[in-house]
Amino acid sequence: MLISTKGRYALRVLLDLAEHGCEGYIPLKDVAERQDISLKYLVGIMSALSKADMVDGLHGKGGGYKLCKPTSQYVVGDILKLTEGTLAPVACLEANANKCPKADKCKTLSLWKGLDMIVEDYLYGITLADLLK
């Protein structure tokens, strides 16, 4: 599993919003500058985060983004699954995967299932609040 820049940047942006949240809505331009991320690239990430109700956006003067809930309610696994689509180490374990015709005889399936469980347990056990400590 390789986490893309989209997933990594989404985490960085959410952490930035958490750190500056007392300022109200934070202009995306400010976040882009602090995080050294292209503003154009961030717009796409923020759109996905907004549709998933992870951030609240306000357009116009005084606008920007802010978190919708406390940092303890933002689970890293949810954020990465949203941005990556899947965290499965192999295609046959993805949520909508067709059952592999070799699954009954696959000698490596238990390995991949075990790895998938470890990754899920780890990423779903960490929140933004944990990362801010």
Coordinates of N, CA and C in Angstrom, one line a residue:
M1 N 0.9 -1.2 0.0 CA 0.0 0.0 0.0 C 0.9 1.2 0.0
L2 N 0.6 2.1 -0.9 CA 1.3 3.4 -1.0 C 0.3 4.5 -0.9
I3 N 0.5 5.4 0.1 CA -0.5 6.5 0.3 C -0.1 7.6 -0.7
S4 N -1.0 8.1 -1.4 CA -0.7 9.1 -2.4 C -0.5 10.5 -1.8
T5 N -0.1 11.4 -2.6 CA 0.0 12.8 -2.1 C -1.4 13.3 -1.7
K6 N -2.4 12.9 -2.3 CA -3.8 13.4 -1.9 C -4.1 13.0 -0.5
G7 N -3.8 11.8 -0.1 CA -4.0 11.3 1.2 C -3.1 12.0 2.2
R8 N -1.9 12.1 1.9 CA -0.9 12.8 2.8 C -1.3 14.3 3.0
Y9 N -1.6 14.9 1.9 CA -2.0 16.4 1.9 C -3.3 16.6 2.7
A10 N -4.3 15.7 2.5 CA -5.5 15.8 3.3 C -5.3 15.8 4.8
L11 N -4.4 14.9 5.2 CA -4.1 14.9 6.6 C -3.4 16.2 7.1
R12 N -2.4 16.6 6.3 CA -1.7 17.9 6.6 C -2.7 19.1 6.7
V13 N -3.6 19.1 5.7 CA -4.6 20.2 5.7 C -5.5 20.2 6.9
L14 N -6.0 19.0 7.3 CA -6.9 18.9 8.4 C -6.1 19.2 9.7
L15 N -4.9 18.8 9.8 CA -4.1 19.2 11.0 C -3.8 20.7 11.0
D16 N -3.6 21.3 9.9 CA -3.4 22.8 9.8 C -4.7 23.5 10.3
L17 N -5.8 23.0 9.8 CA -7.1 23.6 10.2 C -7.3 23.5 11.7
A18 N -6.9 22.3 12.2 CA -7.1 22.1 13.7 C -6.2 23.0 14.5
E19 N -5.0 23.2 14.0 CA -4.0 24.1 14.7 C -4.4 25.5 14.7
H20 N -5.1 25.9 13.7 CA -5.5 27.3 13.5 C -7.0 27.5 13.6
G21 N -7.7 26.6 14.1 CA -9.2 26.6 14.2 C -9.8 27.7 15.0
C22 N -9.1 28.2 16.0 CA -9.6 29.2 16.8 C -9.7 30.5 16.0
E23 N -9.2 30.6 14.9 CA -9.2 31.8 14.0 C -10.5 31.8 13.2
G24 N -11.4 30.8 13.3 CA -12.6 30.8 12.5 C -12.3 30.1 11.2
Y25 N -13.0 30.7 10.1 CA -12.7 30.1 8.8 C -11.3 30.6 8.3
I26 N -10.6 29.6 7.8 CA -9.2 29.9 7.4 C -9.1 29.8 5.9
P27 N -8.6 30.9 5.3 CA -8.5 31.0 3.9 C -7.6 29.8 3.4
L28 N -8.0 29.2 2.3 CA -7.3 28.1 1.8 C -5.9 28.5 1.3
K29 N -5.8 29.8 0.9 CA -4.5 30.3 0.4 C -3.5 30.3 1.6
D30 N -4.0 30.6 2.8 CA -3.1 30.6 4.0 C -2.6 29.2 4.3
V31 N -3.5 28.2 4.2 CA -3.1 26.8 4.4 C -2.1 26.4 3.4
A32 N -2.4 26.7 2.1 CA -1.5 26.3 1.0 C -0.1 26.8 1.2
E33 N 0.0 28.1 1.7 CA 1.3 28.7 1.9 C 2.0 28.0 3.1
R34 N 1.3 27.8 4.2 CA 1.9 27.2 5.4 C 2.4 25.8 5.1
Q35 N 1.6 25.0 4.3 CA 1.9 23.6 4.0 C 2.7 23.4 2.7
D36 N 3.0 24.5 2.0 CA 3.7 24.4 0.8 C 3.1 23.4 -0.2
I37 N 1.8 23.6 -0.4 CA 1.0 22.8 -1.3 C 0.3 23.7 -2.3
S38 N 0.3 23.3 -3.6 CA -0.4 24.0 -4.6 C -1.8 24.3 -4.2
L39 N -2.2 25.6 -4.3 CA -3.6 26.0 -4.0 C -4.6 25.3 -5.0
K40 N -4.2 25.1 -6.2 CA -5.1 24.4 -7.2 C -5.3 23.0 -6.8
Y41 N -4.3 22.3 -6.3 CA -4.4 20.9 -5.9 C -5.2 20.8 -4.6
L42 N -5.1 21.8 -3.7 CA -5.8 21.8 -2.5 C -7.3 21.9 -2.7
V43 N -7.7 22.7 -3.7 CA -9.1 22.9 -4.0 C -9.8 21.5 -4.2
G44 N -9.2 20.7 -5.0 CA -9.8 19.3 -5.2 C -9.9 18.5 -3.9
I45 N -8.9 18.6 -3.1 CA -8.9 17.8 -1.8 C -10.0 18.4 -0.9
M46 N -10.1 19.7 -0.8 CA -11.1 20.3 0.0 C -12.5 20.0 -0.4
S47 N -12.7 19.9 -1.7 CA -14.0 19.5 -2.3 C -14.4 18.1 -1.8
A48 N -13.5 17.2 -1.8 CA -13.8 15.8 -1.3 C -14.0 15.8 0.2
L49 N -13.2 16.6 0.9 CA -13.4 16.7 2.4 C -14.7 17.4 2.8
S50 N -15.1 18.3 2.0 CA -16.3 19.1 2.2 C -17.5 18.2 1.9
K51 N -17.5 17.4 0.8 CA -18.6 16.5 0.5 C -18.8 15.4 1.5
A52 N -17.7 15.1 2.2 CA -17.7 14.0 3.2 C -18.0 14.6 4.6
D53 N -18.4 15.9 4.7 CA -18.7 16.6 5.9 C -17.5 16.6 6.9
M54 N -16.3 16.6 6.4 CA -15.1 16.7 7.3 C -14.7 18.2 7.5
V55 N -15.1 19.0 6.6 CA -14.8 20.5 6.7 C -16.0 21.2 6.3
D56 N -16.1 22.4 6.8 CA -17.2 23.4 6.4 C -16.5 24.5 5.7
G57 N -17.0 24.8 4.5 CA -16.5 25.9 3.7 C -17.4 27.1 3.6
L58 N -16.8 28.2 3.6 CA -17.6 29.5 3.4 C -16.9 30.3 2.3
H59 N -17.7 30.6 1.3 CA -17.2 31.4 0.2 C -17.4 32.9 0.4
G60 N -16.6 33.7 -0.3 CA -16.7 35.1 -0.2 C -15.7 35.7 0.9
K61 N -15.9 37.0 1.1 CA -15.1 37.7 2.1 C -15.2 37.1 3.5
G62 N -14.1 36.8 4.1 CA -14.0 36.2 5.4 C -14.2 34.7 5.4
G63 N -14.2 34.2 4.1 CA -14.5 32.8 3.9 C -13.2 31.9 4.1
G64 N -13.4 30.6 3.9 CA -12.3 29.7 4.0 C -12.9 28.4 4.5
Y65 N -12.1 27.6 5.3 CA -12.5 26.3 5.7 C -12.3 26.2 7.2
K66 N -13.1 25.3 7.9 CA -12.8 25.0 9.3 C -13.3 23.6 9.5
L67 N -12.9 23.0 10.5 CA -13.3 21.6 10.9 C -14.7 21.6 11.3
C68 N -15.4 20.5 11.1 CA -16.9 20.4 11.4 C -17.1 19.8 12.8
K69 N -16.0 19.2 13.4 CA -16.2 18.5 14.6 C -14.9 18.5 15.4
P70 N -14.9 18.0 16.6 CA -13.6 18.0 17.4 C -12.6 17.0 16.7
T71 N -11.3 17.4 16.9 CA -10.2 16.6 16.3 C -10.3 15.1 16.8
S72 N -10.8 14.8 17.9 CA -10.9 13.5 18.4 C -11.8 12.6 17.6
Q73 N -12.7 13.2 16.8 CA -13.6 12.5 16.0 C -13.2 12.3 14.5
Y74 N -12.0 12.8 14.2 CA -11.4 12.6 12.9 C -10.4 11.4 12.9
V75 N -10.8 10.3 12.4 CA -10.0 9.1 12.4 C -9.2 9.0 11.1
V76 N -7.9 8.8 11.3 CA -7.0 8.7 10.2 C -7.4 7.7 9.1
G77 N -7.9 6.6 9.5 CA -8.4 5.6 8.6 C -9.5 6.1 7.7
D78 N -10.4 6.8 8.3 CA -11.5 7.4 7.5 C -11.0 8.4 6.5
I79 N -10.1 9.2 6.9 CA -9.5 10.3 6.0 C -8.8 9.6 4.8
L80 N -8.0 8.6 5.1 CA -7.2 8.0 4.1 C -8.1 7.1 3.2
K81 N -9.1 6.5 3.7 CA -10.0 5.7 2.9 C -10.8 6.6 1.9
L82 N -11.2 7.8 2.4 CA -11.8 8.8 1.6 C -11.0 9.2 0.4
T83 N -9.7 9.5 0.7 CA -8.8 10.1 -0.3 C -8.2 9.0 -1.2
E84 N -8.0 7.8 -0.6 CA -7.3 6.7 -1.4 C -8.3 5.8 -2.1
G85 N -9.5 5.7 -1.5 CA -10.5 4.8 -2.1 C -10.4 3.4 -1.4
T86 N -9.2 2.9 -1.2 CA -9.1 1.7 -0.5 C -7.8 1.7 0.3
L87 N -7.7 0.9 1.3 CA -6.4 0.7 2.0 C -6.0 -0.8 1.9
A88 N -6.7 -1.6 1.2 CA -6.5 -3.0 1.0 C -5.1 -3.2 0.4
P89 N -4.3 -4.1 0.9 CA -3.0 -4.4 0.4 C -3.0 -5.1 -1.0
V90 N -4.1 -5.8 -1.3 CA -4.2 -6.5 -2.6 C -5.7 -6.3 -3.1
A91 N -5.8 -6.4 -4.4 CA -7.1 -6.1 -5.1 C -8.2 -7.0 -4.6
C92 N -7.9 -8.3 -4.3 CA -9.0 -9.2 -3.9 C -9.6 -8.9 -2.6
L93 N -9.0 -8.0 -1.8 CA -9.6 -7.6 -0.5 C -10.3 -6.3 -0.5
E94 N -10.3 -5.6 -1.7 CA -11.0 -4.4 -1.8 C -12.5 -4.6 -1.6
A95 N -13.2 -3.6 -1.1 CA -14.6 -3.7 -0.7 C -15.5 -4.3 -1.7
N96 N -15.4 -3.9 -3.0 CA -16.3 -4.3 -4.0 C -15.7 -5.3 -5.0
A97 N -14.6 -6.0 -4.5 CA -13.9 -6.9 -5.4 C -14.7 -8.2 -5.7
N98 N -14.6 -8.7 -6.9 CA -15.2 -10.0 -7.2 C -14.5 -11.1 -6.5
K99 N -15.2 -12.1 -6.1 CA -14.6 -13.2 -5.4 C -13.6 -13.9 -6.3
C100 N -12.4 -14.0 -5.8 CA -11.3 -14.6 -6.6 C -11.6 -16.1 -6.8
P101 N -11.5 -16.6 -8.0 CA -11.8 -18.1 -8.2 C -10.7 -18.9 -7.5
K102 N -9.6 -18.4 -7.1 CA -8.5 -19.1 -6.5 C -8.5 -19.0 -5.0
A103 N -9.5 -18.2 -4.5 CA -9.5 -17.8 -3.0 C -9.4 -19.1 -2.1
D104 N -10.2 -20.1 -2.5 CA -10.3 -21.3 -1.7 C -8.9 -22.1 -1.6
K105 N -8.1 -21.9 -2.6 CA -6.8 -22.6 -2.6 C -5.6 -21.7 -2.4
C106 N -5.9 -20.4 -2.2 CA -4.8 -19.4 -2.2 C -4.0 -19.5 -0.9
K107 N -2.7 -19.8 -1.0 CA -1.8 -20.0 0.2 C -1.4 -18.7 0.8
T108 N -1.6 -17.6 0.0 CA -1.2 -16.3 0.6 C -2.3 -15.4 1.1
L109 N -3.6 -15.8 0.9 CA -4.7 -15.0 1.3 C -4.7 -14.7 2.8
S110 N -4.4 -15.6 3.6 CA -4.4 -15.3 5.0 C -3.3 -14.3 5.4
L111 N -2.2 -14.3 4.7 CA -1.2 -13.3 4.9 C -1.7 -11.9 4.6
W112 N -2.4 -11.7 3.4 CA -3.0 -10.5 3.0 C -4.1 -10.0 3.9
K113 N -4.9 -10.9 4.4 CA -6.0 -10.6 5.3 C -5.4 -10.1 6.7
G114 N -4.3 -10.8 7.1 CA -3.7 -10.4 8.3 C -3.1 -9.0 8.2
L115 N -2.4 -8.7 7.1 CA -1.8 -7.4 6.9 C -2.9 -6.3 6.8
D116 N -4.0 -6.7 6.2 CA -5.1 -5.7 6.0 C -5.7 -5.4 7.4
M117 N -5.8 -6.4 8.3 CA -6.3 -6.2 9.6 C -5.4 -5.3 10.5
I118 N -4.1 -5.5 10.3 CA -3.1 -4.7 11.1 C -3.1 -3.3 10.6
V119 N -3.2 -3.1 9.3 CA -3.3 -1.7 8.8 C -4.5 -1.0 9.3
E120 N -5.7 -1.7 9.1 CA -7.0 -1.1 9.6 C -6.9 -0.8 11.0
D121 N -6.5 -1.8 11.9 CA -6.5 -1.5 13.3 C -5.6 -0.3 13.7
Y122 N -4.5 -0.2 13.0 CA -3.6 0.9 13.3 C -4.1 2.2 12.9
L123 N -4.6 2.3 11.6 CA -5.1 3.6 11.1 C -6.4 4.0 11.7
Y124 N -7.2 3.1 12.1 CA -8.5 3.4 12.7 C -8.3 3.6 14.2
G125 N -7.1 3.5 14.7 CA -6.8 3.8 16.1 C -6.2 5.1 16.4
I126 N -6.0 5.9 15.3 CA -5.4 7.2 15.5 C -6.3 8.3 15.0
T127 N -6.4 9.4 15.8 CA -7.2 10.5 15.4 C -6.3 11.7 15.1
L128 N -6.9 12.8 14.6 CA -6.2 14.0 14.5 C -5.7 14.5 15.8
A129 N -6.5 14.4 16.8 CA -6.1 14.8 18.2 C -4.8 14.1 18.6
D130 N -4.7 12.8 18.3 CA -3.5 12.0 18.6 C -2.3 12.6 17.9
L131 N -2.5 13.0 16.7 CA -1.4 13.5 15.9 C -0.9 14.9 16.3
L132 N -1.9 15.6 16.9 CA -1.6 17.0 17.4 C -0.8 17.0 18.7
K133 N -0.8 15.8 19.4 CA 0.0 15.8 20.7 C 1.5 15.8 20.5

